[in-house]
Coordinates of C-alpha atoms and ligand atoms in Angstrom, one line a residue:
Chain A
Q1 CA -54.1 -1.2 -10.8
E2 CA -55.8 -4.1 -8.9
E3 CA -59.0 -3.4 -10.7
I4 CA -57.4 -3.0 -14.1
A5 CA -56.0 -6.5 -13.7
Q6 CA -59.3 -7.9 -12.7
S7 CA -61.2 -6.4 -15.6
N8 CA -58.8 -8.0 -18.1
I9 CA -59.9 -11.4 -16.8
D10 CA -61.3 -12.5 -20.2
I11 CA -58.2 -11.7 -22.2
D12 CA -55.9 -14.7 -22.8
H13 CA -52.6 -13.5 -21.2
L14 CA -50.9 -16.8 -21.9
P15 CA -51.7 -17.4 -25.6
S16 CA -48.7 -19.6 -26.3
W17 CA -49.8 -22.0 -23.6
N18 CA -52.1 -24.9 -24.4
D19 CA -55.2 -25.1 -22.2
T20 CA -53.7 -27.9 -20.1
E21 CA -53.4 -28.2 -16.4
A22 CA -50.2 -26.1 -16.1
K23 CA -51.9 -23.0 -17.6
K24 CA -55.0 -23.5 -15.5
N25 CA -53.0 -23.9 -12.3
I26 CA -51.1 -20.7 -13.0
I27 CA -54.2 -18.6 -13.7
A28 CA -56.1 -20.0 -10.7
F29 CA -53.2 -19.1 -8.4
V30 CA -52.8 -15.6 -9.8
E31 CA -56.5 -14.9 -9.6
E32 CA -56.7 -16.2 -6.1
V33 CA -53.8 -14.1 -4.6
T34 CA -55.0 -10.9 -6.4
D35 CA -58.6 -11.3 -5.3
R36 CA -59.2 -8.9 -2.4
N37 CA -62.1 -11.1 -1.2
S38 CA -60.0 -14.3 -1.0
V39 CA -58.5 -15.4 2.3
N40 CA -55.4 -16.0 0.2
Y41 CA -55.1 -12.4 -1.0
V42 CA -51.5 -11.2 -1.1
E43 CA -50.5 -7.6 -0.8
V44 CA -48.7 -6.1 -3.8
Q45 CA -45.4 -5.6 -1.9
D46 CA -45.3 -9.4 -1.2
R47 CA -45.9 -10.5 -4.7
I48 CA -42.3 -11.6 -5.4
A49 CA -41.7 -14.0 -8.2
T50 CA -38.3 -15.6 -8.8
F51 CA -37.2 -17.3 -12.0
D52 CA -34.2 -19.4 -12.8
N53 CA -32.7 -18.4 -16.2
D54 CA -30.8 -21.2 -18.0
G55 CA -33.3 -23.8 -19.1
T56 CA -36.2 -21.9 -17.5
L57 CA -36.3 -18.7 -19.4
W58 CA -34.0 -19.5 -22.3
T59 CA -32.3 -22.6 -23.8
E60 CA -29.2 -24.1 -22.1
Q61 CA -28.2 -26.7 -24.7
P62 CA -25.8 -27.9 -26.1
A63 CA -24.0 -25.9 -23.4
Y64 CA -24.7 -22.9 -21.1
F65 CA -24.6 -19.8 -23.3
Q66 CA -22.2 -18.2 -20.8
L67 CA -19.7 -21.1 -21.4
L68 CA -20.0 -20.6 -25.2
F69 CA -19.3 -16.9 -24.6
A70 CA -16.2 -17.8 -22.6
L71 CA -14.9 -20.0 -25.4
D72 CA -15.5 -17.4 -28.0
R73 CA -13.8 -14.8 -25.8
I74 CA -10.8 -17.1 -25.3
K75 CA -10.4 -17.4 -29.1
T76 CA -10.5 -13.6 -29.4
M77 CA -8.0 -13.2 -26.6
A78 CA -5.6 -15.9 -28.1
A79 CA -4.0 -13.4 -30.4
D80 CA -2.3 -11.9 -27.3
H81 CA -1.5 -15.4 -25.8
P82 CA 0.6 -17.4 -28.2
E83 CA 1.4 -19.8 -25.3
W84 CA -2.2 -21.0 -25.3
K85 CA -1.5 -23.1 -28.4
N86 CA 0.3 -25.6 -26.3
K87 CA -1.4 -25.1 -23.0
Q88 CA -4.6 -26.9 -21.8
P89 CA -7.4 -26.2 -21.5
F90 CA -6.8 -23.3 -23.8
K91 CA -5.4 -25.6 -26.6
A92 CA -8.7 -27.5 -26.6
V93 CA -10.7 -24.3 -26.9
L94 CA -8.6 -23.1 -29.9
E95 CA -9.1 -26.5 -31.5
D96 CA -12.9 -26.7 -30.8
D97 CA -12.2 -29.9 -28.9
M98 CA -15.3 -29.9 -26.7
K99 CA -14.6 -33.3 -25.3
T100 CA -11.2 -32.3 -23.9
I101 CA -12.7 -29.0 -22.6
M102 CA -15.4 -30.8 -20.7
A103 CA -12.8 -33.4 -19.5
S104 CA -10.8 -30.6 -18.0
G105 CA -13.4 -30.6 -15.3
H106 CA -14.3 -28.0 -12.7
K107 CA -10.7 -26.7 -12.5
G108 CA -10.3 -26.3 -16.3
L109 CA -13.7 -24.7 -16.8
A110 CA -13.2 -22.4 -13.9
E111 CA -9.8 -21.3 -15.4
L112 CA -11.5 -20.6 -18.8
V113 CA -14.3 -18.6 -17.1
M114 CA -11.9 -16.6 -14.9
V115 CA -9.5 -15.7 -17.8
S116 CA -12.4 -14.7 -20.1
H117 CA -14.4 -12.8 -17.5
T118 CA -12.0 -11.0 -15.3
G119 CA -9.0 -8.6 -15.3
I120 CA -11.1 -5.9 -16.9
T121 CA -13.5 -3.2 -15.7
T122 CA -17.2 -3.8 -15.3
E123 CA -17.9 -1.3 -18.1
E124 CA -15.4 -3.1 -20.5
F125 CA -17.0 -6.5 -19.6
E126 CA -20.5 -5.2 -20.3
K127 CA -19.4 -3.9 -23.7
I128 CA -17.7 -7.2 -24.6
V129 CA -20.8 -9.2 -23.7
Q130 CA -23.1 -6.9 -25.7
D131 CA -20.9 -7.0 -28.7
W132 CA -20.8 -10.8 -28.5
I133 CA -24.6 -11.2 -28.3
K134 CA -25.0 -8.9 -31.3
T135 CA -22.5 -10.8 -33.5
S136 CA -22.8 -14.5 -32.4
K137 CA -25.2 -17.3 -33.3
H138 CA -26.2 -20.4 -31.5
P139 CA -24.2 -23.4 -32.8
T140 CA -27.2 -25.5 -33.8
K141 CA -30.2 -23.2 -33.9
N142 CA -28.2 -20.7 -35.9
V143 CA -30.0 -17.6 -34.5
P144 CA -28.7 -15.0 -32.0
Y145 CA -28.7 -16.4 -28.5
D146 CA -31.2 -13.8 -27.2
Q147 CA -33.8 -15.1 -29.6
L148 CA -33.7 -18.5 -27.8
V149 CA -35.9 -17.3 -24.9
Y150 CA -39.1 -19.2 -24.3
Q151 CA -42.2 -17.3 -25.6
P152 CA -44.6 -18.9 -23.1
M153 CA -42.3 -17.7 -20.3
L154 CA -42.1 -14.2 -21.6
E155 CA -45.9 -14.2 -21.5
L156 CA -45.9 -15.6 -18.0
L157 CA -43.5 -12.8 -16.8
E158 CA -45.7 -10.2 -18.4
Y159 CA -48.9 -11.8 -16.9
L160 CA -47.4 -11.7 -13.4
R161 CA -46.3 -8.1 -13.8
A162 CA -49.7 -7.1 -15.1
N163 CA -50.9 -8.5 -11.7
N164 CA -48.4 -6.4 -9.8
F165 CA -45.9 -9.1 -9.2
K166 CA -42.3 -8.0 -9.1
T167 CA -40.3 -10.4 -11.3
F168 CA -36.7 -11.4 -10.4
I169 CA -34.1 -13.6 -12.1
V170 CA -32.3 -15.9 -9.7
S171 CA -29.7 -17.7 -11.8
G172 CA -26.6 -19.7 -11.3
G173 CA -25.1 -17.8 -14.2
G174 CA -23.0 -14.7 -13.8
V175 CA -25.0 -11.7 -12.8
E176 CA -23.1 -9.2 -14.9
F177 CA -23.2 -11.5 -18.0
M178 CA -27.0 -11.7 -17.7
R179 CA -27.5 -8.0 -16.9
A180 CA -25.6 -7.1 -20.1
I181 CA -28.0 -9.2 -22.2
V182 CA -31.4 -9.9 -20.8
Q183 CA -32.8 -6.7 -19.4
E184 CA -34.6 -5.7 -22.7
V185 CA -35.7 -9.2 -23.7
Y186 CA -37.3 -10.1 -20.3
K187 CA -38.2 -6.5 -19.4
I188 CA -36.5 -7.0 -16.1
P189 CA -34.2 -4.2 -14.8
S190 CA -30.6 -4.9 -13.7
E191 CA -31.5 -4.5 -10.0
Q192 CA -33.9 -7.4 -10.3
I193 CA -31.3 -9.8 -11.7
I194 CA -29.5 -11.9 -9.2
G195 CA -26.8 -14.4 -10.0
S196 CA -23.4 -15.8 -9.2
S197 CA -20.7 -13.1 -8.9
I198 CA -17.0 -12.6 -8.7
K199 CA -15.2 -10.2 -6.4
T200 CA -14.7 -6.7 -7.6
E201 CA -12.8 -3.6 -6.4
F202 CA -13.3 0.1 -6.7
D203 CA -10.4 2.0 -8.2
Y204 CA -10.4 5.8 -8.0
N205 CA -8.2 5.7 -11.0
E206 CA -7.0 9.3 -10.7
G207 CA -10.5 10.8 -11.0
N208 CA -11.9 8.4 -13.5
P209 CA -13.3 5.7 -11.1
V210 CA -13.8 2.2 -12.4
I211 CA -14.8 -1.1 -10.8
R212 CA -12.3 -3.9 -11.6
R213 CA -13.3 -7.6 -12.0
L214 CA -11.1 -9.9 -9.9
P215 CA -10.4 -13.6 -10.6
E216 CA -12.0 -14.7 -7.4
I217 CA -15.5 -16.2 -6.7
D218 CA -17.7 -14.0 -4.6
F219 CA -21.0 -15.9 -4.5
I220 CA -22.4 -19.0 -6.1
D221 CA -26.1 -18.6 -6.7
D222 CA -27.0 -22.2 -7.1
K223 CA -28.7 -24.9 -5.0
E224 CA -28.6 -23.8 -1.3
G225 CA -27.2 -20.5 -2.7
K226 CA -30.5 -19.6 -4.3
P227 CA -32.5 -19.0 -1.1
V228 CA -29.4 -17.3 0.4
G229 CA -29.2 -15.0 -2.7
I230 CA -32.9 -14.3 -2.5
N231 CA -32.6 -13.3 1.2
K232 CA -29.5 -11.3 0.5
Y233 CA -30.8 -9.3 -2.5
I234 CA -34.5 -9.2 -2.0
G235 CA -35.0 -9.8 1.7
K236 CA -38.5 -11.3 1.2
K237 CA -39.6 -14.9 0.6
P238 CA -41.1 -15.3 -2.9
I239 CA -44.7 -16.5 -3.4
F240 CA -43.9 -17.8 -6.9
S241 CA -40.8 -19.5 -8.1
A242 CA -39.8 -21.3 -11.3
G243 CA -36.9 -23.5 -12.2
N244 CA -35.9 -26.5 -14.4
S245 CA -33.2 -28.5 -12.5
D246 CA -32.2 -29.9 -9.2
G247 CA -30.2 -26.7 -8.7
D248 CA -33.5 -24.9 -8.3
L249 CA -34.9 -27.3 -5.7
Q250 CA -33.9 -25.2 -2.6
M251 CA -35.4 -22.1 -4.2
L252 CA -38.7 -23.9 -4.7
Q253 CA -38.6 -25.3 -1.2
W254 CA -38.0 -21.8 0.1
S255 CA -41.0 -20.3 -1.7
A256 CA -43.1 -23.4 -0.8
S257 CA -42.3 -22.6 2.9
N258 CA -44.0 -19.2 2.6
S259 CA -46.9 -18.9 5.0
K260 CA -48.7 -17.0 2.2
K261 CA -50.3 -18.9 -0.7
N262 CA -47.5 -19.8 -3.1
F263 CA -46.8 -21.5 -6.4
E264 CA -43.9 -23.6 -7.5
L265 CA -43.2 -24.4 -11.2
Y266 CA -40.8 -26.8 -12.8
I267 CA -40.1 -26.7 -16.6
H268 CA -39.5 -30.2 -17.8
H269 CA -37.6 -30.4 -21.1
T270 CA -39.6 -33.0 -23.0
D271 CA -39.4 -31.7 -26.6
E272 CA -36.5 -33.3 -28.5
V273 CA -37.9 -32.0 -31.8
R274 CA -38.5 -28.3 -31.1
E275 CA -36.0 -27.9 -28.2
W276 CA -34.2 -30.7 -26.3
A277 CA -35.4 -33.6 -24.1
Y278 CA -33.4 -34.2 -20.9
D279 CA -33.8 -34.6 -17.1
K280 CA -32.3 -37.3 -14.9
G281 CA -28.5 -37.7 -15.4
S282 CA -28.1 -34.8 -17.7
P283 CA -24.8 -32.9 -17.1
I284 CA -26.7 -29.7 -18.0
G285 CA -30.0 -29.0 -16.2
G286 CA -30.1 -32.4 -14.5
L287 CA -33.6 -33.0 -12.9
E288 CA -34.4 -35.9 -10.7
K289 CA -35.0 -35.0 -7.1
G290 CA -37.0 -32.0 -8.2
L291 CA -39.5 -34.1 -10.2
E292 CA -39.9 -36.4 -7.2
E293 CA -40.5 -33.4 -4.9
A294 CA -42.9 -31.8 -7.4
S295 CA -44.9 -34.9 -7.5
K296 CA -44.9 -35.3 -3.7
N297 CA -45.9 -31.7 -3.1
G298 CA -48.3 -31.1 -6.0
W299 CA -46.0 -28.5 -7.7
T300 CA -46.8 -27.8 -11.3
V301 CA -44.6 -29.4 -13.9
V302 CA -44.6 -27.9 -17.4
D303 CA -44.3 -30.6 -20.1
M304 CA -42.8 -28.4 -22.8
K305 CA -43.9 -30.7 -25.6
N306 CA -47.6 -30.8 -24.7
D307 CA -48.1 -27.6 -22.7
W308 CA -46.4 -25.0 -25.0
K309 CA -47.8 -24.1 -28.5
V310 CA -44.5 -22.6 -29.5
I311 CA -41.1 -22.5 -27.9
Y312 CA -39.4 -19.4 -29.3
P313 CA -40.8 -16.0 -30.2
F314 CA -39.6 -16.4 -33.9
E315 CA -42.0 -19.3 -34.3
L316 CA -44.9 -16.8 -34.0
K317 CA -44.0 -15.2 -37.3
Chain B
Q1 CA -46.3 10.1 -15.0
E2 CA -43.8 12.4 -16.5
E3 CA -46.4 15.0 -17.2
I4 CA -48.0 14.7 -13.8
A5 CA -44.6 15.5 -12.2
Q6 CA -44.3 18.5 -14.5
S7 CA -47.7 19.9 -13.7
N8 CA -47.0 19.8 -10.0
I9 CA -44.1 22.2 -10.5
D10 CA -45.7 24.9 -8.4
I11 CA -46.3 22.8 -5.3
D12 CA -43.5 22.9 -2.7
H13 CA -42.3 19.4 -2.5
L14 CA -39.6 20.3 0.0
P15 CA -41.6 22.3 2.6
S16 CA -39.2 21.6 5.5
W17 CA -36.2 23.0 3.5
N18 CA -35.4 26.7 3.8
D19 CA -35.1 28.5 0.4
T20 CA -31.4 28.4 0.4
E21 CA -29.0 27.2 -2.2
A22 CA -29.2 23.5 -1.3
K23 CA -32.9 23.3 -2.0
K24 CA -32.5 25.4 -5.2
N25 CA -29.8 23.1 -6.5
I26 CA -31.8 20.0 -5.8
I27 CA -34.9 21.3 -7.6
A28 CA -32.9 22.6 -10.5
F29 CA -31.3 19.2 -11.0
V30 CA -34.5 17.3 -10.8
E31 CA -36.3 19.6 -13.2
E32 CA -33.4 19.4 -15.7
V33 CA -33.1 15.6 -15.8
T34 CA -36.9 15.1 -16.1
D35 CA -37.3 17.7 -18.8
R36 CA -37.7 15.8 -22.1
N37 CA -36.5 19.0 -23.9
S38 CA -33.3 19.2 -22.0
V39 CA -30.0 17.8 -23.4
N40 CA -29.6 16.4 -19.9
Y41 CA -32.8 14.5 -19.8
V42 CA -32.4 11.1 -18.1
E43 CA -34.6 8.1 -19.0
V44 CA -36.7 6.8 -16.1
Q45 CA -34.8 3.5 -15.8
D46 CA -31.6 5.4 -15.2
R47 CA -32.9 7.6 -12.4
I48 CA -31.2 5.7 -9.6
A49 CA -30.7 7.6 -6.3
T50 CA -28.6 6.1 -3.5
F51 CA -28.7 7.3 0.1
D52 CA -26.4 6.5 3.0
N53 CA -28.5 5.9 6.1
D54 CA -26.8 6.7 9.5
G55 CA -26.3 10.5 9.7
T56 CA -27.9 11.0 6.2
L57 CA -31.5 9.7 6.7
W58 CA -31.5 9.3 10.5
T59 CA -29.5 10.4 13.5
E60 CA -26.3 8.5 14.4
Q61 CA -25.4 10.0 17.8
P62 CA -24.4 9.4 20.5
A63 CA -23.7 6.0 18.8
Y64 CA -25.0 4.1 15.8
F65 CA -28.5 2.8 16.6
Q66 CA -27.3 -0.7 15.6
L67 CA -24.6 -0.6 18.2
L68 CA -27.2 0.5 20.8
F69 CA -29.4 -2.4 19.7
A70 CA -26.4 -4.8 20.1
L71 CA -25.8 -3.6 23.6
D72 CA -29.5 -4.0 24.5
R73 CA -29.5 -7.4 23.0
I74 CA -26.4 -8.5 25.0
K75 CA -28.2 -7.4 28.2
T76 CA -31.3 -9.5 27.3
M77 CA -29.1 -12.5 26.4
A78 CA -27.1 -12.2 29.6
A79 CA -29.6 -14.3 31.5
D80 CA -28.3 -17.3 29.7
H81 CA -24.7 -16.3 30.0
P82 CA -23.7 -15.9 33.7
E83 CA -20.0 -16.0 32.6
W84 CA -20.4 -12.6 30.9
K85 CA -20.4 -10.9 34.3
N86 CA -16.6 -11.4 34.4
K87 CA -15.7 -11.4 30.8
Q88 CA -14.9 -8.3 28.7
P89 CA -16.3 -6.7 26.6
F90 CA -19.6 -8.2 27.9
K91 CA -18.9 -7.1 31.5
A92 CA -18.7 -3.5 30.3
V93 CA -22.0 -3.8 28.5
L94 CA -23.8 -5.1 31.5
E95 CA -22.3 -2.3 33.6
D96 CA -23.2 0.4 31.0
D97 CA -19.5 1.2 30.9
M98 CA -19.4 2.9 27.4
K99 CA -15.8 4.0 27.8
T100 CA -14.6 0.4 28.3
I101 CA -16.9 -0.8 25.5
M102 CA -15.4 1.7 23.0
A103 CA -11.9 1.0 24.3
S104 CA -12.4 -2.7 23.4
G105 CA -11.8 -1.5 19.8
H106 CA -12.6 -3.2 16.6
K107 CA -12.2 -6.7 18.0
G108 CA -14.4 -6.1 21.0
L109 CA -17.2 -4.4 19.1
A110 CA -17.1 -7.0 16.4
E111 CA -17.5 -9.7 19.1
L112 CA -20.5 -7.8 20.5
V113 CA -22.1 -7.5 17.1
M114 CA -21.5 -11.1 16.2
V115 CA -22.9 -12.5 19.5
S116 CA -25.9 -10.3 19.3
H117 CA -26.6 -10.6 15.6
T118 CA -25.9 -14.3 14.7
G119 CA -26.6 -17.9 15.7
I120 CA -30.3 -17.4 14.9
T121 CA -32.5 -17.6 11.8
T122 CA -33.2 -14.6 9.6
E123 CA -36.8 -14.7 10.7
E124 CA -35.9 -14.8 14.4
F125 CA -33.5 -11.9 13.9
E126 CA -36.2 -9.8 12.1
K127 CA -38.6 -10.3 15.0
I128 CA -36.0 -9.4 17.6
V129 CA -35.2 -6.1 15.8
Q130 CA -38.8 -5.3 15.3
D131 CA -39.6 -5.9 19.0
W132 CA -36.6 -3.8 20.0
I133 CA -37.6 -0.8 17.8
K134 CA -41.1 -0.9 19.3
T135 CA -40.0 -1.0 22.9
S136 CA -36.8 1.1 23.0
K137 CA -36.1 4.7 23.2
H138 CA -33.1 6.9 22.2
P139 CA -30.9 7.6 25.3
T140 CA -31.0 11.4 25.1
K141 CA -33.9 12.2 22.7
N142 CA -36.1 9.9 24.6
V143 CA -38.3 8.9 21.6
P144 CA -38.4 5.7 19.6
Y145 CA -35.4 5.4 17.3
D146 CA -37.5 5.4 14.2
Q147 CA -38.8 8.8 15.0
L148 CA -35.3 10.2 14.6
V149 CA -35.4 10.3 10.8
Y150 CA -34.8 13.6 9.1
Q151 CA -38.1 15.2 7.9
P152 CA -36.3 17.1 5.1
M153 CA -34.8 13.9 3.8
L154 CA -38.2 12.1 3.9
E155 CA -39.4 14.9 1.7
L156 CA -36.4 14.6 -0.6
L157 CA -37.0 10.8 -1.0
E158 CA -40.6 11.4 -1.8
Y159 CA -39.8 14.3 -4.2
L160 CA -37.4 12.1 -6.2
R161 CA -39.9 9.2 -6.3
A162 CA -42.6 11.6 -7.6
N163 CA -40.2 12.3 -10.4
N164 CA -39.8 8.6 -11.1
F165 CA -36.4 8.1 -9.4
K166 CA -35.9 4.7 -7.8
T167 CA -34.5 5.3 -4.3
F168 CA -32.0 3.0 -2.6
I169 CA -30.3 2.9 0.8
V170 CA -26.6 2.1 0.6
S171 CA -25.5 1.9 4.2
G172 CA -22.5 0.6 6.1
G173 CA -25.1 -0.7 8.6
G174 CA -26.3 -4.3 8.6
V175 CA -28.8 -4.9 5.8
E176 CA -31.1 -7.1 7.8
F177 CA -31.1 -4.7 10.7
M178 CA -32.3 -1.9 8.5
R179 CA -34.8 -4.0 6.5
A180 CA -36.5 -4.9 9.7
I181 CA -37.0 -1.3 10.6
V182 CA -36.9 1.3 7.9
Q183 CA -39.1 0.0 5.0
E184 CA -42.2 1.7 6.3
V185 CA -40.6 4.9 7.5
Y186 CA -38.7 5.6 4.3
K187 CA -41.2 3.9 1.9
I188 CA -38.3 1.9 0.5
P189 CA -38.9 -1.9 0.0
S190 CA -36.4 -4.4 1.3
E191 CA -35.0 -5.1 -2.2
Q192 CA -33.9 -1.5 -2.4
I193 CA -32.0 -1.6 0.8
I194 CA -28.3 -2.4 0.5
G195 CA -25.9 -2.8 3.5
S196 CA -23.2 -4.7 5.1
S197 CA -23.9 -8.4 5.5
I198 CA -22.9 -11.5 7.4
K199 CA -22.7 -15.0 5.8
T200 CA -25.9 -17.1 6.0
E201 CA -26.8 -20.6 5.1
F202 CA -29.9 -22.4 4.0
D203 CA -31.0 -25.3 6.2
Y204 CA -33.8 -27.6 4.8
N205 CA -34.6 -28.3 8.5
E206 CA -36.7 -31.4 7.8
G207 CA -39.2 -29.6 5.6
N208 CA -39.3 -26.3 7.5
P209 CA -36.6 -24.4 5.7
V210 CA -34.7 -21.6 7.5
I211 CA -31.8 -19.4 6.7
R212 CA -29.3 -19.3 9.6
R213 CA -27.1 -16.2 10.4
L214 CA -23.5 -17.2 10.7
P215 CA -20.8 -15.3 12.7
E216 CA -18.7 -14.4 9.7
I217 CA -18.6 -11.2 7.7
D218 CA -19.8 -11.5 4.1
F219 CA -19.6 -7.9 2.8
I220 CA -18.7 -4.5 4.3
D221 CA -20.7 -1.8 2.5
D222 CA -18.5 1.2 3.4
K223 CA -16.0 3.4 1.7
E224 CA -14.8 1.5 -1.5
G225 CA -17.4 -1.1 -0.6
K226 CA -20.3 1.3 -1.5
P227 CA -19.7 1.5 -5.2
V228 CA -18.9 -2.2 -5.2
G229 CA -22.2 -2.8 -3.4
I230 CA -24.1 -0.5 -5.8
N231 CA -22.6 -2.4 -8.8
K232 CA -23.4 -5.8 -7.2
Y233 CA -27.0 -5.1 -6.1
I234 CA -28.1 -2.5 -8.6
G235 CA -25.9 -2.9 -11.6
K236 CA -26.3 0.7 -12.7
K237 CA -24.4 3.9 -11.8
P238 CA -26.6 6.3 -9.8
I239 CA -27.3 9.9 -11.0
F240 CA -27.9 11.0 -7.5
S241 CA -26.2 10.1 -4.2
A242 CA -26.2 11.5 -0.7
G243 CA -24.0 10.9 2.3
N244 CA -22.7 12.5 5.4
S245 CA -19.2 11.2 6.0
D246 CA -15.9 10.2 4.4
G247 CA -17.3 6.7 4.3
D248 CA -19.6 8.0 1.5
L249 CA -16.9 9.6 -0.5
Q250 CA -16.4 6.7 -3.0
M251 CA -20.1 6.5 -3.5
L252 CA -20.3 10.1 -4.4
Q253 CA -17.2 9.8 -6.6
W254 CA -18.9 6.9 -8.4
S255 CA -22.2 8.8 -9.2
A256 CA -20.1 11.9 -10.1
S257 CA -18.4 9.8 -12.7
N258 CA -21.7 9.1 -14.4
S259 CA -21.7 10.4 -18.0
K260 CA -25.3 11.5 -17.4
K261 CA -26.1 14.6 -15.5
N262 CA -25.7 13.8 -11.8
F263 CA -26.0 15.3 -8.3
E264 CA -23.9 14.7 -5.2
L265 CA -25.1 15.8 -1.7
Y266 CA -23.4 15.9 1.6
I267 CA -25.3 16.4 4.9
H268 CA -23.1 18.5 7.2
H269 CA -24.1 18.2 10.9
T270 CA -23.9 21.8 12.0
D271 CA -26.8 22.0 14.5
E272 CA -25.7 21.3 18.0
V273 CA -29.0 22.5 19.5
R274 CA -31.6 20.6 17.5
E275 CA -29.3 17.6 16.6
W276 CA -25.5 17.4 16.8
A277 CA -22.6 19.3 15.4
Y278 CA -19.6 17.2 14.2
D279 CA -17.4 16.6 11.2
K280 CA -13.6 16.4 11.1
G281 CA -12.2 14.0 13.6
S282 CA -15.5 12.7 14.8
P283 CA -15.3 8.9 15.6
I284 CA -18.9 8.7 14.3
G285 CA -19.6 10.2 10.9
G286 CA -16.2 11.8 10.5
L287 CA -16.2 14.2 7.5
E288 CA -13.1 15.9 6.2
K289 CA -12.0 14.7 2.8
G290 CA -15.6 14.7 1.7
L291 CA -16.0 18.4 2.5
E292 CA -12.8 19.2 0.6
E293 CA -13.9 17.2 -2.4
A294 CA -17.4 18.7 -2.3
S295 CA -15.9 22.2 -2.4
K296 CA -13.5 21.3 -5.2
N297 CA -16.2 19.7 -7.3
G298 CA -19.2 21.9 -6.6
W299 CA -21.2 19.3 -4.8
T300 CA -24.0 20.5 -2.7
V301 CA -23.5 20.6 1.1
V302 CA -26.5 20.8 3.4
D303 CA -25.9 23.0 6.4
M304 CA -28.4 21.4 8.7
K305 CA -28.7 24.4 11.0
N306 CA -29.5 26.9 8.2
D307 CA -31.0 24.8 5.5
W308 CA -33.5 22.8 7.4
K309 CA -36.6 24.3 9.0
V310 CA -37.1 21.2 11.2
I311 CA -35.0 18.1 11.8
Y312 CA -37.5 15.5 12.9
P313 CA -41.1 14.7 11.9
F314 CA -42.4 15.2 15.4
E315 CA -41.3 18.9 15.3
L316 CA -44.1 19.4 12.7
K317 CA -46.8 18.7 15.3
Ligands
LIG1 CA1 -31.5 -23.9 -14.9
LIG2 CA1 -23.3 7.9 7.4

């Protein structure tokens, strides 16, 4: 496989990337660590690449897709909960009052997520998420959510795998929410998707075993939780990691501390026309320390506006 | 790859297995789920196989290897802990008083495991375990612990992988203890090894990031914890699972509930000459309910004495 990858060297594996520094850096890194004659050659089993999801592989504006799922789910469930009409934060959800929803803070949002995500079996939850993704559209882009993945990043995932990297998602989002949606679109199997999780319990259920989703946090895969999650699930330090916010900083610090040649990538949202432009101070995907540290350490920063020819796969048509 | 597997049909992939029912059942299952013309054909991405470790892939007598590691480690650490000479359960460890150690019960054993396994970084722990496995020998077999794997099970793992199964370990043992030892011997990468875990924390450590092992249980991957761990780490229900004790029963029930064709295997320790003979009532690897359920459901039970030509790889020489 090593030689196949090498012989493909003249094919452009990243056609949706402009020929700017970001693309050149990525290719130089991959060619170096896969070159058996390089002192920085990395064995196949150590070619671990970890990717944040929201804002790194797909859009996260105007709100995380999982929060939009939670709100849709609350509306569906409302038929069985007439009391929600007069009870916050549910009242605000039913009235599409985003300002009040966000003002309900961590406690309110956590309540909405727990009510919409738990109390059912893992199999039921998977089906609910899959039905939602098939029938829902993004509020401003007006396409199904799973079309809002970044075409250049799909190419990057594929390019790394063609060079025998094992690609993982390491997201602050819920692991079972992502697994229900993104396996096909990213070509990443469920066992390579890591995320935040709630506690679950096995129920023998008189011979029809199920796993029930409980309203209790198990693990938050964000900030310091990302290297902890990588260690827990993968047990190896990545040589490649990509993120878009300060919540990814510790993951990038972790791969940067690899004694093997490594690569750290930040996606900077700079395209207010084709996507969104935000960084410092943004309540979603805030990026400040990460940019400073990228600059200090020579990490590669993607300028979406200038480095990417297209944002979404449907722009290729 | 599918066709390669089919064309190898006349090669004996399980040479250390006698031609008894266990072997025939395994082969019949694998041939059926990999046959594209079978109604029970299973797509490659769903060929998930989960194996218990202690007593299923390697020996667990006269005590779990991880407990023997903990005792050795306590002895090494004792130089810095003069107070242990007069403090139980440490005193018993230093005096090789196994009876008092075991009588210290869950609380005493947990204290020994925590003291010997935590308070260091993940990297330090990995090195300590690897040094231990290189320098220690089993108390009665008098060979390195990692030679006490079951040759027929190594062949089974390889046979499944040759048929495009993805093989996972799902053990009650500590995940980082196993990952430090068994990746090479089972040809299973760290990210496919699931086990019990302690809590850890990321420490930026002034630019030299480490993950520290904390003296607190994170997850117990045993009994009801096994299907929970499988769901958490893999996110798919196995079609093949193997264990040796009542602690594996829920894992086997979980794979048995797969709507796809599935296979459940119990290893029954029946060979008191070449290995050990134990089941019902054994404090290590107790097996009672599992045998009843195997019988009731037609699961395959390996009779080690009669089904296996050899137990350990070194018997082949
Ligand atoms: Ca993000
Ligand atoms: Ca066992």
